[in-house]
XYZ file of C-alpha atoms in Angstrom:
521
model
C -13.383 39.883 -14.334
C -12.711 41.703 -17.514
C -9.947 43.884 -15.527
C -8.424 40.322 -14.581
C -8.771 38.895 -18.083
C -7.109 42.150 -19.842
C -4.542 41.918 -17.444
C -3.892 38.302 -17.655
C -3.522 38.479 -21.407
C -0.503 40.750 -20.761
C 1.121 38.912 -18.253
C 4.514 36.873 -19.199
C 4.194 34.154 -16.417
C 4.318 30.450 -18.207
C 0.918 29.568 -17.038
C -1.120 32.495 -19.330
C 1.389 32.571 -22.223
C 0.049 28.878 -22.567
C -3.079 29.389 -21.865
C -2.986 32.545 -24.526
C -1.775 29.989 -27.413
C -5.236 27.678 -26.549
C -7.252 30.696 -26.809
C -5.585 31.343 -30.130
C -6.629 27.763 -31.412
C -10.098 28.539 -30.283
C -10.718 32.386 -29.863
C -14.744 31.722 -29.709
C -14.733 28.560 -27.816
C -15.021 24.699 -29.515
C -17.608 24.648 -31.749
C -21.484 23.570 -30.050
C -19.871 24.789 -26.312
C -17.875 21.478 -26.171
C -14.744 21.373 -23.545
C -11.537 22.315 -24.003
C -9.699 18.663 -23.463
C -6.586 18.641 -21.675
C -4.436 15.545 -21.155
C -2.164 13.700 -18.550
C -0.350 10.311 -19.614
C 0.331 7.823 -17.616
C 2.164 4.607 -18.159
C 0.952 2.209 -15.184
C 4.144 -0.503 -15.527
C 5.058 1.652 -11.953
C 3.599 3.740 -9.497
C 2.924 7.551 -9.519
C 5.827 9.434 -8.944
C 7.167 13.006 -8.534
C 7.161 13.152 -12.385
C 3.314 12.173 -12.571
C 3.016 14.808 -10.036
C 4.686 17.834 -11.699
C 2.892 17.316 -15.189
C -0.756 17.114 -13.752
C -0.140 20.325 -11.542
C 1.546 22.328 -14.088
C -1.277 21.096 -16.631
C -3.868 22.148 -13.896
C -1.865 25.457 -13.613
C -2.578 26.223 -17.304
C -5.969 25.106 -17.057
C -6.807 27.554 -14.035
C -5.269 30.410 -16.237
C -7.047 29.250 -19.469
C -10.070 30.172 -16.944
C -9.023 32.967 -16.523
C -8.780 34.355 -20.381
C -12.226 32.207 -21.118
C -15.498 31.000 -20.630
C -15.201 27.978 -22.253
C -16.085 25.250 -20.229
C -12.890 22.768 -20.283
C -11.967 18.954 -18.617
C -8.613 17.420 -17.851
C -8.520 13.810 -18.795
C -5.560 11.851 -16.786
C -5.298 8.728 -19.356
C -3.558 5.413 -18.484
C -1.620 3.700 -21.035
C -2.897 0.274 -19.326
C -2.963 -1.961 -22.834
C 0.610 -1.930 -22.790
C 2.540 -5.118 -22.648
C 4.586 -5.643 -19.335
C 8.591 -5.820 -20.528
C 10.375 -6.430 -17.533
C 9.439 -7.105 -13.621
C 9.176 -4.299 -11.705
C 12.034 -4.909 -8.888
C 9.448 -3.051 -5.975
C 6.314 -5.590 -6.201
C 5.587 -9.017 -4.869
C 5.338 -12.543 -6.801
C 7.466 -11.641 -9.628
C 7.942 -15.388 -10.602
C 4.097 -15.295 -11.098
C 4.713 -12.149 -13.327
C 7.750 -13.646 -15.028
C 5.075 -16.223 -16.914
C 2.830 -12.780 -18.087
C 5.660 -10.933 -19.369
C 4.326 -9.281 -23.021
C 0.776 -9.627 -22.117
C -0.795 -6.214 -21.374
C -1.025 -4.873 -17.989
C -4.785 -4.894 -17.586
C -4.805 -8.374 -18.409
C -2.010 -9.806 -15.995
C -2.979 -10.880 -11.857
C -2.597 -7.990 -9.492
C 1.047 -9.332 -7.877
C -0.390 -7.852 -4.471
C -3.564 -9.566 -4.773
C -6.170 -6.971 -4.369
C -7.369 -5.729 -7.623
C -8.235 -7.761 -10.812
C -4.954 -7.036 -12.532
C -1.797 -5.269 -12.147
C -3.147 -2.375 -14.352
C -6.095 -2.040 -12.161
C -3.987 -1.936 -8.847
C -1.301 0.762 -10.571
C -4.484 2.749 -11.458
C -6.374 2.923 -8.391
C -2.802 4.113 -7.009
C -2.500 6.628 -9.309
C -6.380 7.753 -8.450
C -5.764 7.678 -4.701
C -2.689 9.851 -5.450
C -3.960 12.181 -7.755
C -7.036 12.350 -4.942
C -4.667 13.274 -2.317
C -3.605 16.107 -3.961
C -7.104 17.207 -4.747
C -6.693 17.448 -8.492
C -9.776 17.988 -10.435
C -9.824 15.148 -13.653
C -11.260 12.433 -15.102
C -9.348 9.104 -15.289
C -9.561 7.254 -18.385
C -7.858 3.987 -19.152
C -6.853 2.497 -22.221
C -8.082 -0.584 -21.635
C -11.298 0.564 -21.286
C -11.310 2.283 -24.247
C -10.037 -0.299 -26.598
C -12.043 -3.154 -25.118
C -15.560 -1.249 -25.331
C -15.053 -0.455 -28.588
C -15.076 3.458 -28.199
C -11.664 3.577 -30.107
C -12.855 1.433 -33.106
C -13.812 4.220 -35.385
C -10.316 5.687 -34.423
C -8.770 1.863 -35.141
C -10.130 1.845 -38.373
C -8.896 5.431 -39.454
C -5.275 3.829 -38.646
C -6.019 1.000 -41.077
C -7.440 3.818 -43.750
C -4.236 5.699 -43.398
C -1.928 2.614 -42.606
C 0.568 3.288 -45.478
C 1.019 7.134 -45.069
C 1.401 6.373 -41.594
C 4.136 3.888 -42.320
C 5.779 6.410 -44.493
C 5.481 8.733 -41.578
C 7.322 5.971 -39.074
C 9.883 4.142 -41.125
C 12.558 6.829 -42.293
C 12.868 7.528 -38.301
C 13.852 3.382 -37.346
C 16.770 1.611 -37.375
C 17.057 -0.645 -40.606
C 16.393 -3.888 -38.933
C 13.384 -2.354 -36.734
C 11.844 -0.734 -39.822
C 11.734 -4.848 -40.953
C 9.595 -5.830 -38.293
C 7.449 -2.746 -37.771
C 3.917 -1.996 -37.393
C 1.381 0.528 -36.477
C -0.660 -2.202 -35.178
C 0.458 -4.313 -32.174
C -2.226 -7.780 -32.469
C -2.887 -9.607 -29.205
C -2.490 -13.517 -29.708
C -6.180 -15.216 -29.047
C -3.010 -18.364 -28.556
C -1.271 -16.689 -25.756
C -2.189 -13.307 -25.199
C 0.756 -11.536 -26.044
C 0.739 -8.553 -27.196
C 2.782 -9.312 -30.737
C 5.717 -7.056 -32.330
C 5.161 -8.749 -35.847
C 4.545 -7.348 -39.182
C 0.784 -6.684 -40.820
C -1.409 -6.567 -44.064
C -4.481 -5.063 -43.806
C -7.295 -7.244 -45.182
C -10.363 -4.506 -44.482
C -10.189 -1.663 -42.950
C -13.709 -0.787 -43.120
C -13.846 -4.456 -40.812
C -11.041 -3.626 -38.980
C -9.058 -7.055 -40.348
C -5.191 -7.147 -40.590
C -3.644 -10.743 -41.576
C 0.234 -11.998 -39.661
C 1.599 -14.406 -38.746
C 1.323 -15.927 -35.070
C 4.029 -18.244 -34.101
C 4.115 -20.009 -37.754
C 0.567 -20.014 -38.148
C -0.925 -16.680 -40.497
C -4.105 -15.457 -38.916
C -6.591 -12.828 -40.011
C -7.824 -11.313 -37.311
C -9.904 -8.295 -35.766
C -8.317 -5.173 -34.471
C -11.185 -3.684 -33.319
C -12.319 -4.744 -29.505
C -9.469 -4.939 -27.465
C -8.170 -7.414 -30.023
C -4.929 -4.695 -30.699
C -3.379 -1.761 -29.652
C -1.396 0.742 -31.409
C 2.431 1.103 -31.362
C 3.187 3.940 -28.946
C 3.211 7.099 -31.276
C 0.441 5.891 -33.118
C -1.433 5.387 -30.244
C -0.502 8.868 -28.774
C -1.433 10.394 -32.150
C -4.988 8.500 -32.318
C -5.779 9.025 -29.310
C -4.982 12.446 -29.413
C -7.863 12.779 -32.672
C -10.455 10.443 -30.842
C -10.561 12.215 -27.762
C -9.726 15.684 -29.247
C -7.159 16.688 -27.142
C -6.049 20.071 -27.173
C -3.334 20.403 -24.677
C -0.738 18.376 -23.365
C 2.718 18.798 -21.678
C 5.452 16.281 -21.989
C 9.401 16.258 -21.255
C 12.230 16.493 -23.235
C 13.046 12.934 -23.692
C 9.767 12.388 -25.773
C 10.472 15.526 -28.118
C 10.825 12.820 -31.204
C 7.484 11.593 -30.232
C 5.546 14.532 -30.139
C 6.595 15.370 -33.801
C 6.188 12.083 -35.245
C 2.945 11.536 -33.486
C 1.866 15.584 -34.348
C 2.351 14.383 -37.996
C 0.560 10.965 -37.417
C -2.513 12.977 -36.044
C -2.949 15.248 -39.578
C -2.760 11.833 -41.326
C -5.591 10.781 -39.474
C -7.610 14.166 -39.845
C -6.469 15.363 -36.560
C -5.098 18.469 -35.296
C -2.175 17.981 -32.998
C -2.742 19.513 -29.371
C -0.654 22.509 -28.129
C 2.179 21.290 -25.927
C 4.808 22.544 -23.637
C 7.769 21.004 -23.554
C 9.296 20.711 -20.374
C 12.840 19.891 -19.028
C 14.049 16.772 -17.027
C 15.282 17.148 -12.998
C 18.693 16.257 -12.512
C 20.041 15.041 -9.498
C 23.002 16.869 -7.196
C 25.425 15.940 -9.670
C 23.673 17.087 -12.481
C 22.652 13.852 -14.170
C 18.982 13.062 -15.683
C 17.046 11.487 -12.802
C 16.322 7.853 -13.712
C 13.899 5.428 -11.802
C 16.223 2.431 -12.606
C 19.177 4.122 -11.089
C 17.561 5.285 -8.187
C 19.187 8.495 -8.193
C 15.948 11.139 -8.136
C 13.931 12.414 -5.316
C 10.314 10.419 -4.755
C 7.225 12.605 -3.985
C 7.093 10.731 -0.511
C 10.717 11.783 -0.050
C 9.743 15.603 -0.083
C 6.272 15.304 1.537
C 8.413 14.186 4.700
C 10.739 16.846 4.692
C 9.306 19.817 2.944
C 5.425 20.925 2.187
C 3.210 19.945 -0.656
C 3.081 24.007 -1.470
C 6.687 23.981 -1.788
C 7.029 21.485 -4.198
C 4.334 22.996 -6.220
C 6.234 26.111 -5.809
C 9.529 23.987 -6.884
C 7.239 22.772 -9.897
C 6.072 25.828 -11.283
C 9.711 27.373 -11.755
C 10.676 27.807 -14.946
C 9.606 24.093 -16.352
C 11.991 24.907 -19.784
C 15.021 25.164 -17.751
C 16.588 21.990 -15.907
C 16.752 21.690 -12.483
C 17.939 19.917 -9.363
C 16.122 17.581 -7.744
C 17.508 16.081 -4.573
C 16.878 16.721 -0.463
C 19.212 19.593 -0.435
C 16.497 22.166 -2.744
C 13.956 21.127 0.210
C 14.741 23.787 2.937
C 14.915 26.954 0.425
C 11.229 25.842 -1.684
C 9.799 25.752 2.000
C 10.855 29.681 2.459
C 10.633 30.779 -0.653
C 7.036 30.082 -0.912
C 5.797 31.570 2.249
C 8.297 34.978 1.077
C 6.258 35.111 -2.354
C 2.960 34.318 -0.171
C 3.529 37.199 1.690
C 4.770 39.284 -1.462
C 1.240 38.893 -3.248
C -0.505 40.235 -0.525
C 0.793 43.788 -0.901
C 1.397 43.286 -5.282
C -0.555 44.769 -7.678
C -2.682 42.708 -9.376
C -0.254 42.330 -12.395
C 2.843 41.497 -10.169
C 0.531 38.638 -8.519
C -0.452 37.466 -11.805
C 3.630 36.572 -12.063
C 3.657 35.320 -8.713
C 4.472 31.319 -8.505
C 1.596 31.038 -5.584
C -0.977 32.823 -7.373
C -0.862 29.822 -9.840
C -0.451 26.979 -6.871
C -3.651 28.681 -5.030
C -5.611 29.729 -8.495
C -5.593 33.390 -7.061
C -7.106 32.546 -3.820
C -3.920 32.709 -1.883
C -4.029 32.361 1.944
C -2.824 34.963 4.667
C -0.135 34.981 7.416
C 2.888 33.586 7.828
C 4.683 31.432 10.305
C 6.371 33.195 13.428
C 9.690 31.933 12.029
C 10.999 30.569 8.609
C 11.747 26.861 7.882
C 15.987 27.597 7.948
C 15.112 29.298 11.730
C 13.210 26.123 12.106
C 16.341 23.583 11.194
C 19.023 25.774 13.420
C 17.240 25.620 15.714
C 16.608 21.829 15.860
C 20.333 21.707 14.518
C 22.111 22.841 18.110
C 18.901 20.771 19.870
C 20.402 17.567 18.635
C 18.986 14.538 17.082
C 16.936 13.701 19.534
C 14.762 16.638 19.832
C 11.286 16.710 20.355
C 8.194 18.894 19.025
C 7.323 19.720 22.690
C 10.933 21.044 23.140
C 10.417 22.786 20.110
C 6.948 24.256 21.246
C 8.670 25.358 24.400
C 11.868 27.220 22.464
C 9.587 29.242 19.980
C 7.606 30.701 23.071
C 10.889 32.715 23.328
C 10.366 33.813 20.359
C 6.320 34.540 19.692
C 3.886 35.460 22.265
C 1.032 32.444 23.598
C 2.306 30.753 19.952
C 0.647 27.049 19.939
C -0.324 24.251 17.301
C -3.649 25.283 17.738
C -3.203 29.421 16.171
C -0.136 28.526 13.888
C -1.183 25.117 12.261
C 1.583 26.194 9.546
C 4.461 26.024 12.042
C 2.852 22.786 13.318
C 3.311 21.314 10.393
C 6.629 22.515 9.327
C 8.121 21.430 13.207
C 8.028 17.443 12.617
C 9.837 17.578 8.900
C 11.987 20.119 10.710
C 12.853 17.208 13.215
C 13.290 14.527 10.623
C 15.240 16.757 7.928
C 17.453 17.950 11.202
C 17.936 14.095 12.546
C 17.963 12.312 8.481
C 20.610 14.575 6.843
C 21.259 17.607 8.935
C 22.719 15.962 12.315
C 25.533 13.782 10.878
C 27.090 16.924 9.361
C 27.606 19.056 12.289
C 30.805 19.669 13.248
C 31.705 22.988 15.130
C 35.294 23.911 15.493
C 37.088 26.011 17.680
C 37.623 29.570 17.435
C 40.595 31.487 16.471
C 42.642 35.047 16.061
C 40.161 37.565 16.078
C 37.066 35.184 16.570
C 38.076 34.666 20.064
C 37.772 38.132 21.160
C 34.833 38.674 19.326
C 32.589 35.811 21.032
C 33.880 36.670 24.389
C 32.366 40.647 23.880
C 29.416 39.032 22.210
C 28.564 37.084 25.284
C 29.070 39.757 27.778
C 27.298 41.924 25.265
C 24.354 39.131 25.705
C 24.858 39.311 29.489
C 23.624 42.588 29.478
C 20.360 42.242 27.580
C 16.680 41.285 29.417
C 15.657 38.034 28.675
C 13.009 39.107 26.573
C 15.587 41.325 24.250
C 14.098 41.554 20.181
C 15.661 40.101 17.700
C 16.595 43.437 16.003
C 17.991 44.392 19.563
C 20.492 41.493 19.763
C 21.241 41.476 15.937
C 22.386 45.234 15.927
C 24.857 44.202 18.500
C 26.020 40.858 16.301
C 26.796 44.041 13.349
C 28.729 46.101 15.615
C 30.987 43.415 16.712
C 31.528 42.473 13.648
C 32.003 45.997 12.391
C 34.777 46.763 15.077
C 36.300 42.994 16.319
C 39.092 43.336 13.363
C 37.511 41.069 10.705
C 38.087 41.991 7.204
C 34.442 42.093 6.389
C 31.061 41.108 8.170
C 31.308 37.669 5.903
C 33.915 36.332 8.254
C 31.981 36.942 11.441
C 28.924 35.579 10.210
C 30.783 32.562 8.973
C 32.550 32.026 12.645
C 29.472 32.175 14.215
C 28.095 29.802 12.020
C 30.870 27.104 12.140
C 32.033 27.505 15.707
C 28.350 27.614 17.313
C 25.639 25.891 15.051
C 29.008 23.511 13.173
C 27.470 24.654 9.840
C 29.483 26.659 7.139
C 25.697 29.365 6.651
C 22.857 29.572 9.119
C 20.114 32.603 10.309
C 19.815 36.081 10.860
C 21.693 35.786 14.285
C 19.408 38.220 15.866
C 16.225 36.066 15.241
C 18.302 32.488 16.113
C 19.784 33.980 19.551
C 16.235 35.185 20.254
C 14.562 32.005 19.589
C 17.063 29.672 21.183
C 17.114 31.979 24.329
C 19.689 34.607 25.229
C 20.810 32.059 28.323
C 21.073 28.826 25.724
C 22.952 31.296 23.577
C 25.408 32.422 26.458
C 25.931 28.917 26.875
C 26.720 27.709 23.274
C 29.622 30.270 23.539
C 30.909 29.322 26.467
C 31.115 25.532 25.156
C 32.792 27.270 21.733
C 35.237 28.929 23.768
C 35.783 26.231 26.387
């Protein structure tokens, strides 16, 4: 272990040069062997998405290599924003007259819309569990319901109240004039209607917990402490930040103001601010910010059908400072790319798989072997199958390929055949369009097939594509690009494909004889 650790304190992947800045905070550990906290926010007005996703595995990530640097014991806390007050209907739930009348009242305290929990905060949560479950993350789920209404953040409440002018001072120079009229750290609940109220305050006691405002023309002193208030949302961040003493946690771009504003709150309030990472937003093909109102990103569910969950851990653990793509066309390449670093860390040395992206997916215990054939051998083939290609038909082509290969000794390629089939059939299919050869193509497919003719059946892949090179080395083309690319578009319709060794050997020398004669028919 202390080989690993020295090494690991050298290496430059994200995950340890995090984990390095925690251990600077705390080179001996927390004080009395307490835990290292690290936090996830949620905000439960939707359901978990691809977003939620990416921040608690990358969090994990950094927790794993943390691990690695230290003993000290550590938890991640996944904490639910569920006290906030509902401002618009979701369009994606049921009975949305019924949450129409509940609108400003906070989430935990508004009927479940799909009737099976005891609010709509409760139902968004146990969502959020059973997702976070799936995954097989390792937190603890706290909710801020729960925290307010039990009391455990009424020490923390009363803090705010201690501090409420230097914490105004902190807020107002970063509001618009007429918001900065109306603000307030605190956010009352009316005991008249439940709402959770956007109105100015005057603190009667802190030491009570008692602010005084004025609730729909009537001016009422009442409790914060209890559930009886919340906090505006980067005084809440900050506070809760000091009350649970966070020490790490991640957020995107878009809340960069918020993490400096509530990092200030949090030294008002005695606090340290947590070390952070700031990642970058995904954009979508054309390059614009990925928004859940536009409907223009890429769900979780949406990848899970046509990629792996490795490969979009593997497509979350690239460079999280730089902006990137998210959309069904990144899909094909994160399912390849991780098996090729997979089967890279196998043979590294231990520094190189320190760097490597599935070193910090699998927390260094990385499985072995790979599937016969890679995902984009997977969707050619399927491609010239057609849309209405089965797994069996599949099974059958790939025993071409690999010797007594079956579901049963490559689970990996069992799972990658069916979201093979539905990428191939929900995006790949309706694209397809060969086209006919021409000049020097012509020639070239017709010595390619009687080149084919000539082979055994059971020809290797290397065999056949040392024959597709010579062709192309001596049928006239101006470089190997062109024949490559005529294959491509006058046999599979697609303007890139395989290795045309490996796809002719898969499909079958006999299927491939025959997709040339239909080219040059």
């Amino acid at each position: 272990m202390t080989d690993l650790r020295d090494i690991a304190m050298a290496s430059k992947a994200w995950p340890f040069e995090e984990a390095r800045r925690l251990l600077k905070r705390y080179p001996n550990g927390k004080a009395d062997g307490a835990a290292i906290i690290f936090e996830c926010g949620y905000g439960p007005s939707g359901l978990p998405h691809i977003g939620t996703f990416n921040e608690v595995l990358r969090t994990t990530m950094v927790r794993n290599a943390f691990g690695t640097l230290s003993d000290a014991p550590t938890r991640l806390i996944e904490f639910s924003d569920d006290m906030d007050g509902l401002r618009k209907v979701p369009d994606n739930v049921p009975n949305q007259a019924m949450l129409t009348e509940h609108l400003g009242k906070p989430l935990s305290r508004i009927p479940d819309p799909f009737g099976k929990f005891e609010s709509f905060a409760a139902h968004n949560n146990a969502m959020l569990r059973d997702f976070l479950d799936q995954f097989g993350f390792d937190y603890e789920f706290i909710s801020s319901s729960s925290q307010y209404e039990s009391g455990a953040f009424d020490a923390a409440l009363k803090n705010v109240l201690r501090n409420y002018q230097a914490i105004m001072d902190i807020m107002l120079p970063t509001l618009r004039k007429e918001r900065a009229a109306t603000y307030s750290p605190i956010l009352p609940i009316s005991e008249k209607t439940g709402i959770v109220l956007q109105v100015p305050v005057e603190v009667v006691d802190a030491e009570a917990g008692l602010i005084r405002f004025d609730d729909g023309g009537d001016l009422v002193t009442q409790s914060i402490l209890g559930g009886k208030a919340k906090l505006q949302w980067k005084v809440d961040w900050a506070m809760r930040w000091v009350a649970l003493g966070v020490d790490y946690e991640m957020y995107g771009k878009d809340l960069t103001d918020s993490g400096v504003q509530s990092g200030k709150i949090a030294r008002v309030l005695g606090g340290r601010p947590p070390e952070s990472l700031i990642y970058e937003m995904f954009l979508d093909e054309k390059g614009e910010k990925i928004s859940k109102s536009k409907g223009n990103g890429l769900a979780l569910e949406d990848w899970l059908k046509y990629g792996t969950e490795n490969s979009v851990a593997f497509y979350a653990f690239r460079e999280p400072k730089s902006a990137k793509q998210l959309h069904l066309g990144v899909v094909p390449k994160a399912v390849d790319e991780y098996f090729q670093f997979r089967a890279q860390w196998h043979g590294q040395p231990i520094e190189k798989r320190l760097g490597n992206p599935v070193h910090h997916i699998h927390n260094g215990q990385v499985p072995s072997g790979q599937p016969p054939v890679t995902f984009g051998l997977l969707l050619n083939l399927v491609g010239v199958m057609g849309a209405g290609a089965t797994e069996e038909q599949v099974w059958a082509y790939l025993g071409n390929y690999a010797d007594n290969v079956s579901p049963e000794n490559a689970p990996e390629l069992a799972e990658l055949i069916p979201i093979a089939l539905a990428y191939n059939r929900d995006f790949v299919a309706p694209t397809l369009q060969k086209r006919k050869p021409e000049g020097v193509e012509v020639a070239a497919l017709q010595t390619l097939d009687a080149r084919l003719a000539e082979l055994p059946a059971d020809a290797t892949a290397e065999d056949i594509q040392n024959i597709v090179y010579e062709i192309g080395k001596e049928g006239g083309f101006e470089n190997l690009r062109d024949w490559f690319k005529a294959l491509y578009e006058t046999l599979l319709g697609s303007s890139a494909g395989p290795r045309m060794g490996s796809f002719i050997a898969l499909y079958g020398i006999a299927n491939s004889r025959q997709l040339i004669a239909e080219a040059l028919a």
